[in-house]
Amino acid sequence: MANSTAKWGIVTTVLSPKADILRFCAYHLRAGAHRIYIYLDDPDADVFDALKAHRRIRPTRCTTGYWKQQGGARPLKHQVRQTKNATRTYHRKSEVDWLIHIDVDEFLVSKAPIAEVLSDIDTKAQCARIRPMEVLAGDPTLFKAHIPNTADRDAILDRVYPTYGTSVKGGFLSHVAGKLFVRLGQDGLKLRIHNAFVEQLQNPNQIDLPQIDLAHLHAKSWDDWLAHFRYRLEKGSYREELGTNRPRSSGGITMHELLCQIEAEGGEKSLRQFYDEMCAATPELVARLTSEGLLKRADLQLDAALHAEFPGMI
């Protein structure tokens, strides 16, 4: 029988402004998170005391001393720091039944209480995948939905994003893989950004969890996207090492290659055209998404959550 009182938690490694961290925590506290484990990539961040004061949040300063305790120097890549912190949290004294690693710009959206959704999962399932939906810039309540990798996906992408759609994996600027809820108690489990491993076994006994969406605020505005563009191109979600949108033999291209090509050919003006087609809440894109059944709505009410959980902090 499924656990009728499932407790769930979030782990994240953050390097963000205080207000963004508090909004992220406040939203998920109101969504029912039993624990939020926050690793401050900037150990001097001025948010620590506010987090520490909340009984359901466990903040950690990632100091030089902290990394020495973990067995070495601070890893250079933030993705490695994220996975080390997530795996460490997973194997700590258990305070939750399920744990998920997400980023500070990602928010779990569920019509039913998340604890109830997790409680209904068969006990044989060890991993539960949730898919992302990306915010449309200009209207924080509108999101484009994940498109399953079926035979007609390219045709859908051509209709929704006529210039760049088939060059962009699933029509998303960021990941399409989503994130995993992982059941606690699996010996030797190692968490990665989008997957979990027990020795050579990837995502043991995984199921899909369509009842929950991962609202990803990847490009909240043109200015926000442009401000993060160079970092993402060099070290983040557009970095060179990531895979192509399809096999090379079928004309596949990486996001890094695509964006470098666009910028080389037309500079910031061309980047803006790409951005507008792919993620701006224009009437045209909203209409195309609606016609394909790919428009989702969610009012996260982040400021309301912030003021409720951390009154007077911002």
Coordinates of C-alpha atoms in Angstrom, one line a residue:
M1 CA 0.0 0.0 0.0
A2 CA 1.2 3.5 -0.8
N3 CA 2.4 5.8 2.0
S4 CA -0.7 7.9 3.0
T5 CA 1.4 10.5 4.7
A6 CA 4.3 11.1 2.3
K7 CA 6.6 13.9 3.2
W8 CA 8.6 15.6 0.4
G9 CA 11.5 18.0 0.2
I10 CA 13.5 20.1 -2.2
V11 CA 17.3 20.5 -2.4
T12 CA 18.9 23.3 -4.4
T13 CA 22.2 25.1 -4.7
V14 CA 21.7 28.8 -5.3
L15 CA 23.6 31.8 -6.3
S16 CA 20.8 34.4 -6.6
P17 CA 19.5 37.6 -5.1
K18 CA 17.9 37.3 -1.6
A19 CA 14.5 38.1 -2.9
D20 CA 14.6 35.3 -5.5
I21 CA 15.7 32.8 -2.9
L22 CA 13.0 33.8 -0.4
R23 CA 10.3 33.7 -3.1
F24 CA 11.4 30.2 -4.1
C25 CA 11.3 29.0 -0.5
A26 CA 8.0 30.7 0.3
Y27 CA 6.2 29.3 -2.7
H28 CA 7.3 25.7 -2.0
L29 CA 6.5 26.1 1.7
R30 CA 3.0 27.0 0.8
A31 CA 2.9 24.1 -1.7
G32 CA 3.5 21.8 1.3
A33 CA 7.3 21.1 1.3
H34 CA 8.2 19.4 4.5
R35 CA 11.9 20.4 4.2
I36 CA 13.8 22.8 1.9
Y37 CA 17.6 22.2 1.8
I38 CA 19.3 25.3 0.6
Y39 CA 23.0 25.3 -0.3
L40 CA 24.3 28.9 -0.6
D41 CA 27.0 28.9 -3.3
D42 CA 27.9 32.3 -2.0
P43 CA 28.6 31.5 1.6
D44 CA 28.4 35.2 2.6
A45 CA 24.9 35.7 1.1
D46 CA 22.8 37.8 3.4
V47 CA 19.8 35.5 3.3
F48 CA 21.2 32.8 5.6
D49 CA 19.7 34.1 8.9
A50 CA 16.2 34.5 7.4
L51 CA 16.4 30.9 6.1
K52 CA 17.8 29.5 9.3
A53 CA 15.0 31.0 11.4
H54 CA 12.4 29.0 9.5
R55 CA 11.7 25.6 11.0
R56 CA 11.2 23.8 7.7
I57 CA 14.3 25.2 5.9
R58 CA 17.9 23.8 6.3
P59 CA 20.4 26.3 4.9
T60 CA 24.1 25.5 4.4
R61 CA 26.9 27.9 3.7
C62 CA 29.2 26.4 1.0
T63 CA 32.4 27.7 2.5
T64 CA 35.9 26.5 1.8
G65 CA 35.7 24.6 5.0
Y66 CA 32.4 23.0 3.9
W67 CA 34.0 21.7 0.7
K68 CA 37.0 20.3 2.6
Q69 CA 34.6 18.4 4.8
Q70 CA 33.1 16.9 1.6
G71 CA 36.5 15.6 0.6
G72 CA 38.3 18.2 -1.4
A73 CA 38.3 21.6 -3.0
R74 CA 35.3 23.5 -4.3
P75 CA 34.3 21.9 -7.7
L76 CA 34.8 24.4 -10.5
K77 CA 31.6 23.6 -12.3
H78 CA 28.4 24.6 -10.7
Q79 CA 26.7 21.5 -12.0
V80 CA 29.1 19.4 -10.1
R81 CA 28.5 21.4 -6.9
Q82 CA 24.8 21.0 -7.4
T83 CA 24.9 17.2 -7.8
K84 CA 27.3 16.8 -4.8
N85 CA 25.1 18.8 -2.6
A86 CA 22.0 17.0 -3.8
T87 CA 23.5 13.5 -3.3
R88 CA 24.8 14.5 0.2
T89 CA 21.3 15.6 1.2
Y90 CA 19.7 12.4 -0.1
H91 CA 22.0 10.3 2.2
R92 CA 21.6 12.5 5.3
K93 CA 19.3 11.4 8.1
S94 CA 16.0 11.1 6.4
E95 CA 13.4 13.8 7.1
V96 CA 11.4 13.2 4.0
D97 CA 10.1 10.3 1.9
W98 CA 10.7 11.9 -1.5
L99 CA 13.4 14.4 -2.5
I100 CA 13.7 16.5 -5.7
H101 CA 16.5 18.7 -6.9
I102 CA 15.3 21.8 -8.7
D103 CA 16.7 25.3 -9.4
V104 CA 15.7 28.6 -7.9
D105 CA 13.8 29.6 -11.1
E106 CA 11.7 26.3 -11.1
F107 CA 8.4 25.9 -9.3
L108 CA 6.3 22.8 -8.7
V109 CA 2.7 23.3 -9.9
S110 CA 0.0 20.7 -8.9
K111 CA -3.7 20.9 -8.7
A112 CA -3.8 18.3 -6.0
P113 CA -1.6 18.5 -2.9
I114 CA 1.8 17.2 -3.9
A115 CA 2.0 15.0 -0.8
E116 CA -1.2 13.3 -1.9
V117 CA 0.1 12.8 -5.5
L118 CA 3.3 11.2 -4.1
S119 CA 1.4 9.1 -1.6
D120 CA -0.6 7.5 -4.5
I121 CA 2.6 6.2 -6.2
D122 CA 3.1 2.5 -6.2
T123 CA 5.7 1.5 -3.7
K124 CA 7.7 -0.3 -6.4
A125 CA 8.4 3.1 -8.1
Q126 CA 11.7 4.7 -7.0
C127 CA 11.8 7.7 -9.3
A128 CA 9.0 10.0 -10.5
R129 CA 9.6 12.3 -13.4
I130 CA 7.9 15.7 -13.8
R131 CA 8.1 17.6 -17.1
P132 CA 8.8 21.3 -17.5
M133 CA 6.7 24.1 -18.9
E134 CA 8.4 27.3 -19.8
V135 CA 7.1 30.8 -19.0
L136 CA 6.1 33.1 -21.8
A137 CA 8.0 36.4 -21.3
G138 CA 5.6 39.3 -20.7
D139 CA 2.9 37.3 -18.9
P140 CA 4.1 35.3 -15.9
T141 CA 0.8 33.3 -15.8
L142 CA 1.3 31.8 -19.3
F143 CA 3.5 28.8 -20.1
K144 CA 4.3 26.7 -23.1
A145 CA 3.8 23.0 -22.4
H146 CA 6.2 20.1 -23.0
I147 CA 5.8 18.4 -26.3
P148 CA 6.3 14.6 -26.1
N149 CA 8.9 13.2 -28.4
T150 CA 6.5 11.5 -30.8
A151 CA 6.5 11.2 -34.6
D152 CA 4.6 14.4 -35.1
R153 CA 6.7 16.6 -32.9
D154 CA 8.6 18.2 -35.7
A155 CA 5.4 19.1 -37.5
I156 CA 4.1 20.7 -34.4
L157 CA 7.3 22.7 -33.9
D158 CA 7.2 23.9 -37.5
R159 CA 3.6 25.2 -36.9
V160 CA 4.3 26.9 -33.5
Y161 CA 7.8 28.2 -34.2
P162 CA 8.1 28.6 -38.0
T163 CA 11.7 29.9 -38.1
Y164 CA 13.6 28.2 -35.3
G165 CA 11.3 25.4 -34.0
T166 CA 13.0 22.4 -35.4
S167 CA 16.4 23.7 -34.5
V168 CA 15.4 23.9 -30.8
K169 CA 14.9 20.7 -28.8
G170 CA 11.2 20.5 -28.1
G171 CA 10.8 24.2 -28.7
F172 CA 12.3 24.9 -25.2
L173 CA 15.2 27.2 -24.6
S174 CA 16.1 25.2 -21.6
H175 CA 15.8 21.5 -20.7
V176 CA 12.9 19.3 -21.8
A177 CA 14.0 16.4 -19.5
G178 CA 12.4 17.7 -16.4
K179 CA 13.4 16.8 -12.9
L180 CA 13.0 13.7 -10.7
F181 CA 11.3 13.0 -7.4
V182 CA 13.5 10.2 -5.9
R183 CA 12.3 8.0 -3.1
L184 CA 14.5 8.0 -0.1
G185 CA 16.3 4.8 1.1
Q186 CA 18.1 3.6 -2.0
D187 CA 21.7 2.7 -1.1
G188 CA 24.4 4.0 -3.3
L189 CA 22.1 6.4 -5.2
K190 CA 23.8 9.4 -6.8
L191 CA 21.7 12.4 -8.0
R192 CA 22.5 14.3 -11.2
I193 CA 20.7 17.3 -12.6
H194 CA 18.0 15.4 -14.4
N195 CA 18.6 11.8 -13.5
A196 CA 19.6 9.4 -10.6
F197 CA 21.9 6.5 -10.7
V198 CA 22.4 3.4 -8.5
E199 CA 25.7 2.0 -9.8
Q200 CA 25.0 1.6 -13.6
L201 CA 21.3 1.6 -13.3
Q202 CA 19.7 4.9 -14.4
N203 CA 16.4 6.1 -12.8
P204 CA 15.4 2.8 -11.2
N205 CA 11.8 1.9 -11.6
Q206 CA 10.9 5.4 -13.0
I207 CA 7.4 6.5 -13.6
D208 CA 6.0 9.7 -15.2
L209 CA 4.1 12.1 -13.0
P210 CA 1.9 14.1 -15.3
Q211 CA -0.1 15.5 -12.3
I212 CA 2.7 17.9 -11.5
D213 CA 4.3 20.5 -13.8
L214 CA 7.7 22.1 -13.3
A215 CA 7.1 25.8 -14.1
H216 CA 10.4 27.1 -15.4
L217 CA 11.0 30.9 -15.3
H218 CA 13.9 30.6 -17.7
A219 CA 13.3 33.8 -19.7
K220 CA 11.1 36.2 -17.7
S221 CA 11.9 39.2 -19.9
W222 CA 14.2 40.2 -22.8
D223 CA 16.5 42.1 -20.4
D224 CA 16.6 39.1 -18.0
W225 CA 17.4 36.7 -20.8
L226 CA 20.0 38.9 -22.3
A227 CA 21.6 39.5 -18.9
H228 CA 22.0 35.7 -18.4
F229 CA 22.9 34.9 -22.1
R230 CA 26.7 35.0 -22.0
Y231 CA 26.9 32.9 -18.8
R232 CA 24.5 30.3 -20.1
L233 CA 26.4 30.2 -23.4
E234 CA 29.7 29.6 -21.7
K235 CA 28.8 27.6 -18.6
G236 CA 25.1 27.0 -18.3
S237 CA 22.2 25.6 -20.3
Y238 CA 23.5 26.7 -23.7
R239 CA 27.1 25.6 -23.1
E240 CA 29.1 23.9 -25.9
E241 CA 29.3 20.4 -24.5
L242 CA 25.5 19.8 -24.4
G243 CA 23.9 17.6 -27.0
T244 CA 22.2 18.3 -30.3
N245 CA 18.4 18.6 -30.7
R246 CA 18.5 15.5 -32.9
P247 CA 21.2 13.2 -34.3
R248 CA 23.9 14.9 -36.4
S249 CA 23.0 12.6 -39.3
S250 CA 19.5 14.2 -39.3
G251 CA 20.8 17.8 -39.3
G252 CA 21.0 18.1 -35.5
I253 CA 22.5 21.2 -34.0
T254 CA 23.3 22.2 -30.4
M255 CA 21.7 25.3 -28.8
H256 CA 25.2 26.7 -28.4
E257 CA 25.8 26.4 -32.2
L258 CA 22.5 27.9 -33.0
L259 CA 22.8 30.9 -30.8
C260 CA 26.4 31.6 -31.8
Q261 CA 25.3 31.4 -35.5
I262 CA 22.4 33.8 -34.9
E263 CA 24.6 36.3 -33.0
A264 CA 27.3 36.1 -35.6
E265 CA 24.9 36.8 -38.5
G266 CA 22.8 39.5 -36.9
G267 CA 24.0 40.5 -33.5
E268 CA 21.6 41.5 -30.7
K269 CA 18.8 42.3 -33.2
S270 CA 18.8 38.7 -34.5
L271 CA 18.9 37.3 -31.0
R272 CA 15.9 39.5 -30.2
Q273 CA 14.0 38.0 -33.2
F274 CA 14.8 34.5 -31.9
Y275 CA 13.7 35.4 -28.4
D276 CA 10.4 36.9 -29.6
E277 CA 9.5 33.9 -31.7
M278 CA 10.5 31.3 -29.1
C279 CA 9.3 32.7 -25.8
A280 CA 7.6 36.1 -25.9
A281 CA 3.9 36.2 -25.0
T282 CA 2.9 37.7 -28.3
P283 CA -0.7 37.3 -29.5
E284 CA 0.6 35.2 -32.4
L285 CA 2.6 32.8 -30.3
V286 CA -0.2 32.5 -27.7
A287 CA -2.7 31.7 -30.5
R288 CA -0.4 29.1 -32.1
L289 CA 0.2 27.4 -28.7
T290 CA -3.5 27.4 -28.0
S291 CA -4.4 25.8 -31.3
E292 CA -2.0 23.0 -30.6
G293 CA -3.2 22.5 -27.0
L294 CA 0.2 23.6 -25.7
L295 CA -0.8 26.7 -23.6
K296 CA -0.8 26.3 -19.9
R297 CA -1.8 28.8 -17.2
A298 CA -0.5 29.1 -13.6
D299 CA -0.6 32.1 -11.3
L300 CA 2.3 31.4 -9.0
Q301 CA 1.6 34.5 -6.8
L302 CA 5.3 34.6 -5.7
D303 CA 5.1 38.0 -4.0
A304 CA 2.0 36.9 -2.0
A305 CA 3.9 33.8 -0.8
L306 CA 7.0 35.8 0.0
H307 CA 5.1 38.3 2.2
A308 CA 3.1 35.5 3.9
E309 CA 6.2 33.4 4.8
F310 CA 8.8 36.1 5.3
P311 CA 6.9 39.2 6.3
G312 CA 9.0 42.4 6.3
M313 CA 12.1 40.6 4.8
I314 CA 11.9 42.4 1.5

